[in-house]
Short mmCIF file of C-alpha atoms and ligand atoms in Angstrom, two decimals:
data_model
loop_
_atom_site.label_atom_id
_atom_site.label_comp_id
_atom_site.label_asym_id
_atom_site.label_seq_id
_atom_site.Cartn_x
_atom_site.Cartn_y
_atom_site.Cartn_z
CA MET L 1067 28.06 39.54 176.09
CA SER L 1068 24.77 41.00 174.67
CA GLN L 1069 24.49 44.99 174.12
CA ILE L 1070 21.74 45.39 177.16
CA ALA L 1071 23.80 43.01 179.81
CA GLU L 1072 26.94 45.43 179.15
CA ILE L 1073 24.83 48.47 179.78
CA MET L 1074 23.46 46.55 182.98
CA GLN L 1075 27.07 46.15 184.09
CA GLN L 1076 27.78 49.99 183.51
CA THR L 1077 24.86 51.09 185.08
CA GLN L 1078 25.39 48.78 188.29
CA ALA L 1079 29.16 50.03 188.66
CA ALA L 1080 27.89 53.72 188.29
CA PHE L 1081 25.18 52.81 190.69
CA GLU L 1082 27.94 52.03 193.57
CA VAL L 1083 29.50 55.59 192.96
CA TYR L 1084 26.39 57.75 192.33
CA SER L 1085 24.44 56.13 195.43
CA LYS L 1086 27.01 57.76 197.65
CA THR L 1087 27.02 61.10 196.13
CA THR L 1088 25.59 63.71 198.58
CA PRO L 1089 22.10 65.23 198.49
CA ALA L 1090 24.04 68.74 197.34
CA GLN L 1091 25.66 66.98 194.45
CA ARG L 1092 22.19 65.09 193.24
CA ALA L 1093 20.49 68.33 193.49
CA GLY L 1094 23.28 70.10 191.43
CA PHE L 1095 22.84 67.32 188.88
CA LEU L 1096 19.01 67.76 188.44
CA GLN L 1097 19.48 71.31 188.08
CA HIS L 1098 22.14 70.97 185.39
CA ILE L 1099 19.44 68.42 183.59
CA ALA L 1100 17.00 71.13 183.97
CA GLU L 1101 19.38 73.82 182.76
CA ALA L 1102 20.40 71.68 179.64
CA ILE L 1103 16.99 70.93 178.56
CA GLU L 1104 16.04 74.46 178.74
CA ALA L 1105 19.28 75.12 176.70
CA LYS L 1106 17.77 73.02 173.97
CA ARG L 1107 14.06 73.91 174.48
CA GLU L 1108 13.44 75.11 170.83
CA GLN L 1109 15.17 72.50 169.20
CA LEU L 1110 13.35 69.83 171.57
CA VAL L 1111 10.07 71.32 171.27
CA ALA L 1112 10.28 71.20 167.20
CA LYS L 1113 11.65 67.66 167.09
CA ALA L 1114 8.57 66.77 169.55
CA HIS L 1115 6.09 68.45 167.32
CA GLU L 1116 7.55 66.44 164.05
CA GLU L 1117 6.96 63.22 165.86
CA THR L 1118 4.12 63.55 167.98
CA HIS L 1119 2.02 66.31 166.46
CA LEU L 1120 1.41 67.77 169.89
CA PRO L 1121 0.95 71.31 169.49
CA LEU L 1122 3.60 73.49 170.14
CA PRO L 1123 2.51 75.72 173.07
CA ARG L 1124 1.40 72.27 174.76
CA LEU L 1125 5.04 70.99 173.99
CA ASN L 1126 6.42 74.19 175.28
CA ASN L 1127 4.30 73.85 178.37
CA GLU L 1128 5.29 70.29 178.99
CA ILE L 1129 9.32 71.51 178.92
CA THR L 1130 8.38 73.87 181.64
CA ARG L 1131 6.80 71.17 183.36
CA THR L 1132 9.55 68.71 183.09
CA THR L 1133 12.41 71.33 184.28
CA GLY L 1134 10.10 72.26 187.13
CA GLN L 1135 9.87 68.71 188.30
CA LEU L 1136 13.64 68.38 188.29
CA LYS L 1137 13.99 71.71 190.03
CA MET L 1138 11.33 70.27 192.49
CA PHE L 1139 13.02 67.13 193.49
CA ALA L 1140 16.58 68.94 193.44
CA ALA L 1141 14.77 71.36 196.54
CA TYR L 1142 13.27 68.14 197.89
CA ILE L 1143 16.39 66.33 198.35
CA THR L 1144 18.41 69.30 199.52
CA GLU L 1145 16.07 69.67 202.48
CA GLY L 1146 16.57 66.18 202.86
CA SER L 1147 13.73 65.12 205.56
CA TRP L 1148 12.21 62.57 202.95
CA VAL L 1149 14.60 59.85 204.05
CA ALA L 1150 12.13 59.33 207.03
CA ALA L 1151 14.80 59.19 209.56
CA ALA L 1152 14.15 57.31 212.74
CA ILE L 1153 16.31 57.03 216.09
CA ASP L 1154 15.71 54.70 219.08
CA ASN L 1155 18.42 54.79 221.25
CA LEU L 1156 16.85 54.66 224.91
CA PRO L 1157 19.09 52.92 227.65
CA GLY L 1158 19.13 49.22 227.97
CA LYS L 1159 17.70 49.08 224.28
CA PRO L 1160 19.42 48.23 221.22
CA ASP L 1161 20.80 51.40 219.26
CA THR L 1162 18.41 51.09 216.06
CA ARG L 1163 18.43 53.86 213.34
CA LYS L 1164 16.16 53.59 210.11
CA MET L 1165 16.44 55.62 206.88
CA LEU L 1166 15.24 55.25 202.79
CA VAL L 1167 18.39 53.99 201.06
CA PRO L 1168 18.30 54.04 197.14
CA ILE L 1169 17.11 50.72 195.76
CA GLY L 1170 19.51 50.30 192.73
CA PRO L 1171 19.17 50.76 188.94
CA VAL L 1172 16.01 51.30 187.81
CA VAL L 1173 14.51 50.84 184.33
CA VAL L 1174 12.26 53.53 182.68
CA PHE L 1175 9.81 53.20 179.65
CA GLY L 1176 9.23 56.52 178.39
CA ALA L 1177 5.52 57.43 177.18
CA SER L 1178 4.25 57.84 174.18
CA ASN L 1179 1.88 60.80 175.42
CA PHE L 1180 4.10 62.65 177.43
CA PRO L 1181 7.61 63.12 175.17
CA PHE L 1182 9.10 64.84 177.83
CA ALA L 1183 7.33 64.68 181.42
CA PHE L 1184 6.85 61.30 181.18
CA SER L 1185 9.47 59.86 179.27
CA THR L 1186 13.47 60.24 179.43
CA ALA L 1187 13.81 63.00 181.66
CA GLY L 1188 10.38 62.93 183.08
CA GLY L 1189 8.76 62.15 186.56
CA ASP L 1190 10.15 58.62 186.73
CA THR L 1191 13.64 59.40 185.99
CA ALA L 1192 13.73 62.65 188.18
CA SER L 1193 12.49 60.77 190.98
CA ALA L 1194 14.97 58.03 190.50
CA LEU L 1195 17.97 59.98 190.40
CA ALA L 1196 16.92 62.24 192.98
CA SER L 1197 16.77 59.09 195.30
CA GLY L 1198 20.20 57.61 194.46
CA SER L 1199 19.41 55.09 192.14
CA THR L 1200 21.11 54.97 188.39
CA VAL L 1201 18.33 55.00 185.27
CA VAL L 1202 18.42 53.08 182.16
CA VAL L 1203 15.67 54.41 180.04
CA LYS L 1204 13.94 52.71 177.20
CA GLY L 1205 12.90 55.40 174.95
CA HIS L 1206 9.58 55.16 172.90
CA SER L 1207 9.88 54.61 169.36
CA ALA L 1208 6.86 57.29 168.70
CA HIS L 1209 9.32 59.94 169.51
CA ALA L 1210 12.82 58.48 169.32
CA GLY L 1211 14.58 61.65 168.24
CA THR L 1212 13.43 63.62 170.85
CA SER L 1213 14.26 61.11 173.35
CA LEU L 1214 17.82 60.83 172.02
CA LEU L 1215 18.29 65.01 172.35
CA VAL L 1216 16.85 64.81 176.00
CA ASN L 1217 19.35 62.22 176.86
CA ASP L 1218 22.16 64.48 175.14
CA ALA L 1219 21.02 67.01 177.60
CA ILE L 1220 21.42 64.48 180.60
CA GLN L 1221 24.62 63.29 179.56
CA GLU L 1222 25.83 66.82 179.21
CA ALA L 1223 24.68 67.56 182.73
CA ILE L 1224 26.59 64.14 184.00
CA ARG L 1225 29.73 65.80 182.52
CA LEU L 1226 29.23 69.11 183.89
CA SER L 1227 28.28 68.11 187.43
CA GLY L 1228 30.98 65.31 187.66
CA MET L 1229 28.66 62.29 188.18
CA PRO L 1230 29.55 58.67 186.84
CA GLU L 1231 29.47 58.32 183.25
CA HIS L 1232 26.77 55.61 183.12
CA THR L 1233 24.39 57.59 185.66
CA LEU L 1234 21.75 57.31 183.16
CA GLN L 1235 21.91 55.29 179.84
CA HIS L 1236 19.22 55.69 177.03
CA VAL L 1237 18.37 52.65 174.77
CA LEU L 1238 16.04 52.14 171.90
CA GLY L 1239 14.54 48.99 170.78
CA PRO L 1240 11.33 46.90 170.72
CA GLY L 1241 9.68 46.48 173.99
CA ASN L 1242 8.92 42.55 173.58
CA SER L 1243 12.69 42.12 173.25
CA THR L 1244 15.27 45.11 174.48
CA GLY L 1245 12.49 46.08 177.18
CA LYS L 1246 12.17 42.56 178.26
CA GLU L 1247 15.40 41.77 178.83
CA LEU L 1248 16.16 45.06 180.82
CA VAL L 1249 13.00 44.07 182.96
CA LEU L 1250 14.32 40.35 183.52
CA HIS L 1251 18.07 41.76 183.99
CA ALA L 1252 19.46 40.53 187.45
CA TYR L 1253 20.79 44.08 187.89
CA THR L 1254 17.61 45.97 187.48
CA THR L 1255 15.73 46.43 190.66
CA GLY L 1256 12.74 48.52 189.80
CA VAL L 1257 10.71 49.65 186.45
CA GLY L 1258 8.82 52.81 185.78
CA PHE L 1259 6.01 52.30 183.09
CA THR L 1260 3.35 54.39 181.48
CA GLY L 1261 1.33 52.96 178.80
CA SER L 1262 -1.02 50.26 177.95
CA PHE L 1263 -2.53 47.86 179.98
CA SER L 1264 -1.14 44.86 177.82
CA GLY L 1265 2.43 46.48 178.28
CA GLY L 1266 2.20 47.09 181.96
CA THR L 1267 0.90 43.68 182.91
CA ALA L 1268 3.42 41.91 180.69
CA LEU L 1269 6.33 44.15 182.34
CA MET L 1270 4.39 42.89 185.74
CA ARG L 1271 4.74 39.18 184.66
CA TYR L 1272 8.39 39.55 183.43
CA ALA L 1273 9.16 41.08 186.87
CA ALA L 1274 7.40 38.39 188.60
CA GLU L 1275 8.93 35.47 186.92
CA ARG L 1276 12.43 36.65 187.86
CA GLU L 1277 14.59 34.47 189.81
CA LYS L 1278 14.68 37.63 192.01
CA PRO L 1279 11.33 39.63 191.47
CA ILE L 1280 11.26 43.23 191.41
CA PRO L 1281 8.70 46.04 192.00
CA VAL L 1282 7.01 47.49 188.60
CA PHE L 1283 5.37 50.74 188.74
CA ALA L 1284 2.92 50.87 185.86
CA GLU L 1285 0.33 53.17 185.44
CA MET L 1286 -1.77 51.71 182.83
CA SER L 1287 -5.80 52.10 182.06
CA SER L 1288 -8.04 54.32 183.89
CA ILE L 1289 -11.80 55.64 182.54
CA ASN L 1290 -11.82 58.26 185.42
CA PRO L 1291 -15.41 58.44 186.09
CA VAL L 1292 -17.44 61.62 186.70
CA VAL L 1293 -20.59 61.51 188.44
CA LEU L 1294 -22.91 64.29 187.73
CA LEU L 1295 -25.24 65.04 190.67
CA PRO L 1296 -29.17 65.81 190.00
CA ASP L 1297 -29.16 69.10 191.43
CA THR L 1298 -25.97 70.80 189.46
CA LEU L 1299 -27.46 69.15 186.30
CA THR L 1300 -30.83 71.05 186.99
CA GLN L 1301 -28.59 74.21 187.44
CA ASN L 1302 -25.22 74.23 185.37
CA ALA L 1303 -26.16 71.44 182.51
CA ALA L 1304 -24.63 73.84 179.79
CA ALA L 1305 -21.72 74.94 181.98
CA LEU L 1306 -21.07 71.48 182.96
CA ALA L 1307 -21.12 70.27 179.46
CA LYS L 1308 -18.61 72.93 178.13
CA LYS L 1309 -16.23 72.14 180.83
CA LEU L 1310 -16.47 68.46 180.14
CA ALA L 1311 -16.29 68.60 176.47
CA GLY L 1312 -13.21 70.76 176.65
CA SER L 1313 -11.51 68.13 178.89
CA ILE L 1314 -12.77 64.88 176.85
CA THR L 1315 -11.07 66.50 173.92
CA LEU L 1316 -8.02 68.19 175.42
CA GLY L 1317 -4.99 66.67 173.60
CA MET L 1318 -7.41 64.56 171.38
CA GLY L 1319 -8.25 62.75 174.62
CA GLN L 1320 -4.56 61.14 174.98
CA PHE L 1321 -4.14 61.85 178.81
CA CYS L 1322 -4.37 58.88 181.31
CA THR L 1323 -7.03 61.33 183.19
CA ASN L 1324 -9.25 61.66 180.43
CA PRO L 1325 -13.02 61.85 181.55
CA GLY L 1326 -13.82 58.20 179.43
CA LEU L 1327 -17.33 57.79 181.74
CA LEU L 1328 -19.71 60.04 182.73
CA LEU L 1329 -22.72 58.95 185.23
CA GLY L 1330 -25.89 60.35 186.03
CA ILE L 1331 -29.67 59.59 187.14
CA GLU L 1332 -32.02 59.88 184.39
CA GLY L 1333 -34.36 63.12 184.01
CA PRO L 1334 -34.68 66.36 182.36
CA GLY L 1335 -31.35 67.77 183.75
CA LEU L 1336 -29.26 64.75 182.26
CA GLU L 1337 -30.96 65.20 178.81
CA GLU L 1338 -30.31 68.95 178.56
CA PHE L 1339 -26.83 68.01 179.53
CA LEU L 1340 -26.52 65.23 176.83
CA SER L 1341 -27.64 67.18 174.30
CA LYS L 1342 -25.62 70.41 174.97
CA LEU L 1343 -22.47 68.08 175.33
CA GLY L 1344 -23.60 66.89 172.01
CA GLU L 1345 -23.70 70.36 170.43
CA GLU L 1346 -20.23 71.02 171.90
CA ILE L 1347 -18.50 67.73 170.74
CA THR L 1348 -19.92 67.99 167.34
CA GLN L 1349 -18.00 71.03 166.99
CA VAL L 1350 -14.58 69.71 167.31
CA THR L 1351 -12.54 68.29 164.68
CA GLY L 1352 -9.84 65.46 165.31
CA GLN L 1353 -6.24 66.32 164.91
CA PRO L 1354 -3.48 63.60 164.21
CA MET L 1355 -2.96 61.43 167.25
CA LEU L 1356 0.37 60.56 168.62
CA HIS L 1357 1.07 57.25 166.53
CA GLU L 1358 -0.49 55.33 164.10
CA GLY L 1359 -1.01 52.06 166.62
CA ILE L 1360 -2.78 54.47 168.92
CA TYR L 1361 -5.20 55.91 166.04
CA SER L 1362 -5.83 52.48 164.96
CA ASN L 1363 -6.87 51.33 168.25
CA TYR L 1364 -8.79 54.14 168.68
CA LYS L 1365 -10.74 53.75 165.63
CA GLU L 1366 -11.30 49.91 166.57
CA ASN L 1367 -12.76 51.10 169.81
CA LEU L 1368 -15.12 53.46 168.35
CA SER L 1369 -16.48 50.96 165.79
CA SER L 1370 -16.97 48.41 168.40
CA LYS L 1371 -19.21 50.76 170.20
CA SER L 1372 -20.99 52.28 167.04
CA SER L 1373 -24.45 51.33 168.06
CA HIS L 1374 -24.03 53.25 171.14
CA ILE L 1375 -22.40 56.48 169.72
CA ALA L 1376 -24.83 59.27 170.23
CA TYR L 1377 -22.80 62.48 169.04
CA ARG L 1378 -19.61 62.61 166.54
CA GLY L 1379 -17.41 65.27 165.70
CA SER L 1380 -15.72 65.50 162.75
CA GLY L 1381 -12.31 64.81 160.92
CA GLU L 1382 -9.93 61.94 162.32
CA PRO L 1383 -9.99 60.84 164.96
CA THR L 1384 -13.44 61.59 165.33
CA PRO L 1385 -14.49 62.61 168.62
CA ALA L 1386 -17.57 60.74 169.95
CA ILE L 1387 -19.77 60.72 173.04
CA ALA L 1388 -21.62 57.14 173.42
CA THR L 1389 -24.58 56.66 175.77
CA VAL L 1390 -25.88 53.40 177.50
CA SER L 1391 -28.37 52.60 179.93
CA ALA L 1392 -26.59 51.21 183.45
CA ALA L 1393 -28.17 47.69 182.71
CA GLU L 1394 -25.82 47.52 179.54
CA PHE L 1395 -23.21 48.88 181.04
CA LEU L 1396 -23.31 46.42 183.72
CA ASN L 1397 -23.80 43.31 181.28
CA ASN L 1398 -20.90 44.39 178.80
CA PRO L 1399 -17.52 44.56 180.78
CA HIS L 1400 -16.32 45.60 177.43
CA LEU L 1401 -17.59 48.98 178.00
CA ARG L 1402 -15.50 49.45 180.93
CA GLU L 1403 -12.06 49.39 179.35
CA GLU L 1404 -10.57 52.57 178.53
CA VAL L 1405 -10.68 54.06 175.33
CA PHE L 1406 -7.92 56.08 174.50
CA GLY L 1407 -8.80 59.23 172.38
CA PRO L 1408 -11.28 62.07 172.30
CA PHE L 1409 -14.09 59.56 173.72
CA SER L 1410 -16.76 59.50 176.31
CA LEU L 1411 -19.37 57.12 177.29
CA LEU L 1412 -22.53 58.49 179.72
CA VAL L 1413 -24.37 55.80 181.71
CA VAL L 1414 -28.11 56.65 182.36
CA CYS L 1415 -28.84 55.37 185.75
CA ALA L 1416 -32.69 54.86 186.62
CA ASP L 1417 -31.89 55.95 190.06
CA LYS L 1418 -29.49 56.56 192.90
CA ALA L 1419 -29.36 52.90 193.42
CA GLY L 1420 -28.35 52.34 189.74
CA LEU L 1421 -26.09 54.81 190.15
CA LYS L 1422 -24.23 53.02 193.08
CA ASN L 1423 -24.50 49.75 191.33
CA THR L 1424 -22.80 51.02 188.30
CA LEU L 1425 -19.81 52.71 190.29
CA GLN L 1426 -19.26 49.34 192.18
CA SER L 1427 -18.60 47.57 188.84
CA ILE L 1428 -15.78 49.86 188.11
CA LYS L 1429 -12.15 48.81 188.61
CA GLY L 1430 -9.53 51.00 190.04
CA GLN L 1431 -9.21 54.45 188.75
CA LEU L 1432 -6.39 57.26 188.68
CA THR L 1433 -9.24 59.75 189.33
CA ALA L 1434 -12.80 60.04 190.42
CA THR L 1435 -14.71 63.35 190.03
CA ILE L 1436 -18.00 64.39 191.52
CA MET L 1437 -19.91 67.35 190.05
CA GLY L 1438 -22.41 68.75 192.44
CA THR L 1439 -24.02 71.76 193.99
CA ASP L 1440 -23.54 71.98 197.78
CA LYS L 1441 -27.03 70.28 198.34
CA ASP L 1442 -25.82 67.64 196.18
CA LEU L 1443 -22.91 66.91 197.99
CA VAL L 1444 -24.23 67.02 201.44
CA GLU L 1445 -27.06 64.29 200.09
CA ASN L 1446 -24.64 62.24 198.38
CA THR L 1447 -21.91 61.43 201.09
CA ASP L 1448 -22.27 57.84 200.28
CA ILE L 1449 -21.30 58.41 196.38
CA ILE L 1450 -18.21 60.34 197.52
CA ALA L 1451 -16.96 57.63 199.44
CA LEU L 1452 -17.55 55.23 196.88
CA GLN L 1453 -15.57 57.33 194.59
CA THR L 1454 -13.15 57.63 197.04
CA SER L 1455 -12.61 53.73 197.28
CA LEU L 1456 -11.92 53.69 193.53
CA ALA L 1457 -9.20 56.31 192.66
CA GLY L 1458 -6.18 57.91 193.93
CA ARG L 1459 -7.50 61.56 193.46
CA VAL L 1460 -10.91 62.32 194.17
CA ILE L 1461 -12.09 65.69 192.64
CA ILE L 1462 -15.13 67.71 193.20
CA ASN L 1463 -16.52 70.41 190.67
CA ASP L 1464 -13.21 70.21 188.47
CA VAL L 1465 -12.32 68.08 185.29
CA PRO L 1466 -9.53 65.38 185.80
CA THR L 1467 -7.35 66.57 183.32
CA GLY L 1468 -4.42 68.64 184.25
CA VAL L 1469 -2.09 66.85 187.04
CA GLU L 1470 -0.81 69.34 189.35
CA VAL L 1471 3.26 68.47 190.47
CA ASN L 1472 3.63 69.14 193.99
CA SER L 1473 3.82 67.27 197.45
CA SER L 1474 0.07 66.60 197.76
CA MET L 1475 -0.80 65.25 194.19
CA VAL L 1476 -1.59 61.47 193.87
CA HIS L 1477 -1.28 60.30 190.42
CA GLY L 1478 -2.10 56.64 191.00
CA GLY L 1479 -4.72 54.28 192.01
CA PRO L 1480 -5.79 50.87 192.68
CA PHE L 1481 -5.30 47.99 189.83
CA PRO L 1482 -5.70 48.36 186.78
CA ALA L 1483 -5.22 52.23 186.65
CA THR L 1484 -1.72 51.29 188.18
CA SER L 1485 0.05 48.09 189.55
CA ASP L 1486 0.40 49.55 193.11
CA ALA L 1487 -2.17 51.86 194.67
CA ARG L 1488 0.12 52.60 197.39
CA PHE L 1489 2.35 54.91 195.37
CA THR L 1490 2.31 57.93 192.78
CA SER L 1491 3.97 58.72 189.61
CA VAL L 1492 3.68 62.36 190.44
CA GLY L 1493 5.06 64.55 192.68
CA THR L 1494 7.50 64.40 195.37
CA SER L 1495 6.27 61.33 196.98
CA ALA L 1496 7.14 59.66 193.55
CA ILE L 1497 10.52 59.20 195.08
CA GLN L 1498 9.01 56.49 197.67
CA ARG L 1499 9.08 53.68 194.45
CA TRP L 1500 12.73 53.67 194.46
CA VAL L 1501 13.67 53.69 198.02
CA ARG L 1502 13.58 50.90 200.67
CA PRO L 1503 14.50 51.32 204.47
CA VAL L 1504 17.36 50.10 206.19
CA CYS L 1505 18.01 49.66 209.65
CA PHE L 1506 21.18 50.66 211.09
CA GLN L 1507 21.55 48.45 214.61
CA GLY L 1508 24.52 49.14 216.92
CA PHE L 1509 26.43 51.25 214.62
CA PRO L 1510 29.42 53.65 215.39
CA ASP L 1511 28.31 57.16 214.93
CA ALA L 1512 31.17 57.48 212.30
CA LEU L 1513 29.80 54.91 210.25
CA LEU L 1514 26.06 56.13 209.93
CA PRO L 1515 25.14 57.93 207.44
CA GLU L 1516 25.04 61.63 208.15
CA GLU L 1517 21.11 61.86 208.41
CA LEU L 1518 21.53 59.19 211.32
CA GLN L 1519 24.51 60.69 213.23
CA ASN L 1520 24.07 61.98 216.56
CA ALA L 1521 25.00 65.93 215.70
CA ASN L 1522 22.19 65.32 212.74
CA PRO L 1523 25.00 67.60 210.42
CA ARG L 1524 22.00 67.54 207.94
CA GLY L 1525 19.61 69.48 210.06
CA ILE L 1526 16.91 67.43 208.81
CA TRP L 1527 13.79 66.68 210.71
CA ARG L 1528 13.74 63.19 211.99
CA THR L 1529 12.14 61.22 215.09
CA VAL L 1530 14.37 60.55 218.32
CA ASN L 1531 12.81 58.10 220.65
CA ASN L 1532 9.59 59.45 218.68
CA GLU L 1533 9.79 62.77 219.29
CA TRP L 1534 10.31 64.93 216.47
CA LYS L 1535 13.57 67.01 216.07
CA ASN L 1536 15.75 69.03 213.64
CA SER L 1537 18.64 69.58 215.87
P1 LIG I 2773 2.60 50.26 175.08
O1 LIG I 2773 2.14 49.82 173.65
O2 LIG I 2773 2.07 49.65 176.32
O3 LIG I 2773 4.04 50.57 175.02
C1 LIG I 2773 4.88 51.63 175.73
C2 LIG I 2773 6.33 51.12 175.82
O4 LIG I 2773 6.09 49.62 176.30
C3 LIG I 2773 7.05 51.04 174.59
O5 LIG I 2773 8.27 51.14 174.87
C4 LIG I 2773 6.55 49.93 174.24
O6 LIG I 2773 7.38 49.08 173.49
C5 LIG I 2773 6.81 48.66 175.67
N1 LIG I 2773 5.76 47.41 175.55
C6 LIG I 2773 4.77 47.28 175.12
N2 LIG I 2773 4.43 45.77 175.07
C7 LIG I 2773 5.65 45.49 175.87
C8 LIG I 2773 5.57 44.17 176.15
N3 LIG I 2773 4.88 43.26 175.71
N4 LIG I 2773 6.87 43.67 176.53
C9 LIG I 2773 7.87 44.87 177.14
N5 LIG I 2773 7.97 45.91 176.41
C10 LIG I 2773 6.55 46.28 175.82
O7 LIG I 2773 1.60 51.96 175.07
P2 LIG I 2773 2.00 53.13 173.97
O8 LIG I 2773 2.56 52.84 172.61
O9 LIG I 2773 2.04 54.45 174.33
O10 LIG I 2773 0.22 53.04 173.11
C11 LIG I 2773 -0.74 51.87 173.07
C12 LIG I 2773 -2.07 52.23 173.84
O11 LIG I 2773 -1.58 52.23 175.45
C13 LIG I 2773 -2.63 53.28 173.82
O12 LIG I 2773 -3.85 53.23 172.42
C14 LIG I 2773 -3.63 53.43 174.98
O13 LIG I 2773 -4.62 52.34 174.61
C15 LIG I 2773 -2.77 53.11 176.10
N6 LIG I 2773 -1.76 54.36 176.70
C16 LIG I 2773 -2.51 54.37 177.85
C17 LIG I 2773 -1.68 55.54 178.77
C18 LIG I 2773 -2.54 55.82 179.95
O14 LIG I 2773 -1.53 56.72 180.55
N7 LIG I 2773 -3.18 55.07 180.76
C19 LIG I 2773 -0.93 56.10 178.06
C20 LIG I 2773 -0.22 55.69 177.03
C21 LIG I 2773 -0.82 55.07 176.10
P3 LIG I 2773 7.16 49.15 171.69
O15 LIG I 2773 7.17 50.53 171.25
O16 LIG I 2773 8.45 48.09 171.25
O17 LIG I 2773 6.14 48.60 171.72
#
């Protein structure tokens, strides 16, 4: 038996026990993971810094975000109403009761750009464990040491909280052999991924070709269009340029929400904005990227766009702003692809019709932003509607980088931003990816899950014959 087959058998056996744990037990386990990570904070930050070159304050914040996510899910499942329980038991009708149950073992691919928050104990893992699914993590080679240390913290939490030994397992190895075998294994029921378009779509293909296809929740590529409306350009060009330059170069542009596409209507306001953005960008010096592959992709992307580059910063990777007309943008699909790094492309449109055409040519996005004064916003509800049709998160007068972790967040969007626009990988709703609804018909009360029993022992909100009740 291969090592992966053995791991999958163990995770399946663990699932049979773990899926029956109470929400309180799972919440305690998530809390223990958060505490074990916190106890190793210094060691984790140092290792991640060595492996990813990310600055120490950023890594410290990311640990806080990661432990915060774990605690958020602990509170969410403790409250319990998320299972969407519904009871229908009208006289003369069958007694049917529905709730969400965990799908089974889940494979999580660690992301290169978030060694904590989207990796071993990140949002995919936290939401899957909260749901009652077991997890096999395929660590990212760019921060394998960090991933192993986080795994140690999780294993400690497994022991402390008395969870089955193989509730979470960690493997390292090449994506196209180890990763592929994990996705293809019969016991795998779902996949979480953050990374490249080619990687995400490869996993989607493996999953679809299985004898029993499974869902892949892949977050892949997004250029996050920012529309700059005319009145705000006239009034706020310099402030907008400063704010956007900060967002474009934050973390060397290695965020999936990096504003990689700016759009505006030609005129003195847009010219002033571009020149101020140029001033800002030329002052930024490149810092080492996450790994050699990402850096060489960036250099290649930049050189293929060299004829369009208007401003460059210094150092390597070189931050850059390119500019093209809407006609050039529409004729060259290559310009619509993600450039992962400190880069943004400004599309200069001749008029509002050109702006609308350009937006209509863009594929699905994680975010879409509109910068505008009150006057702009009132006059451009059609642009706001277009942006809303493109993305999972629509932002007015702020930058897309910085993703809040809460119940209203949507970190998702139409393909190719993600593989399934109905879901989010950040926030409490991320748990929805790892569950399926089951209807229990004609069950005696004692055989029902507590969430569906007549006495409602968990006191959760549920519908009883379409009426909301928590008693
Ligand atoms: P990646 O190449 O997609 O790799 C992510 C994970 O998927 C790794 O574990 C990788 O394994 C695995 N993988 C890749 N191709 C696979 C395949 N065909 N079959 C099975 N597994 C596969 O992403 P990355 O290393 O993070 O960065 C590469 C590029 O991805 C960047 O330059 C950037 O363009 C993009 N990226 C985008 C985002 C975003 O959020 N939009 C985030 C990070 C990166 P191996 O390590 O063995 O290849």
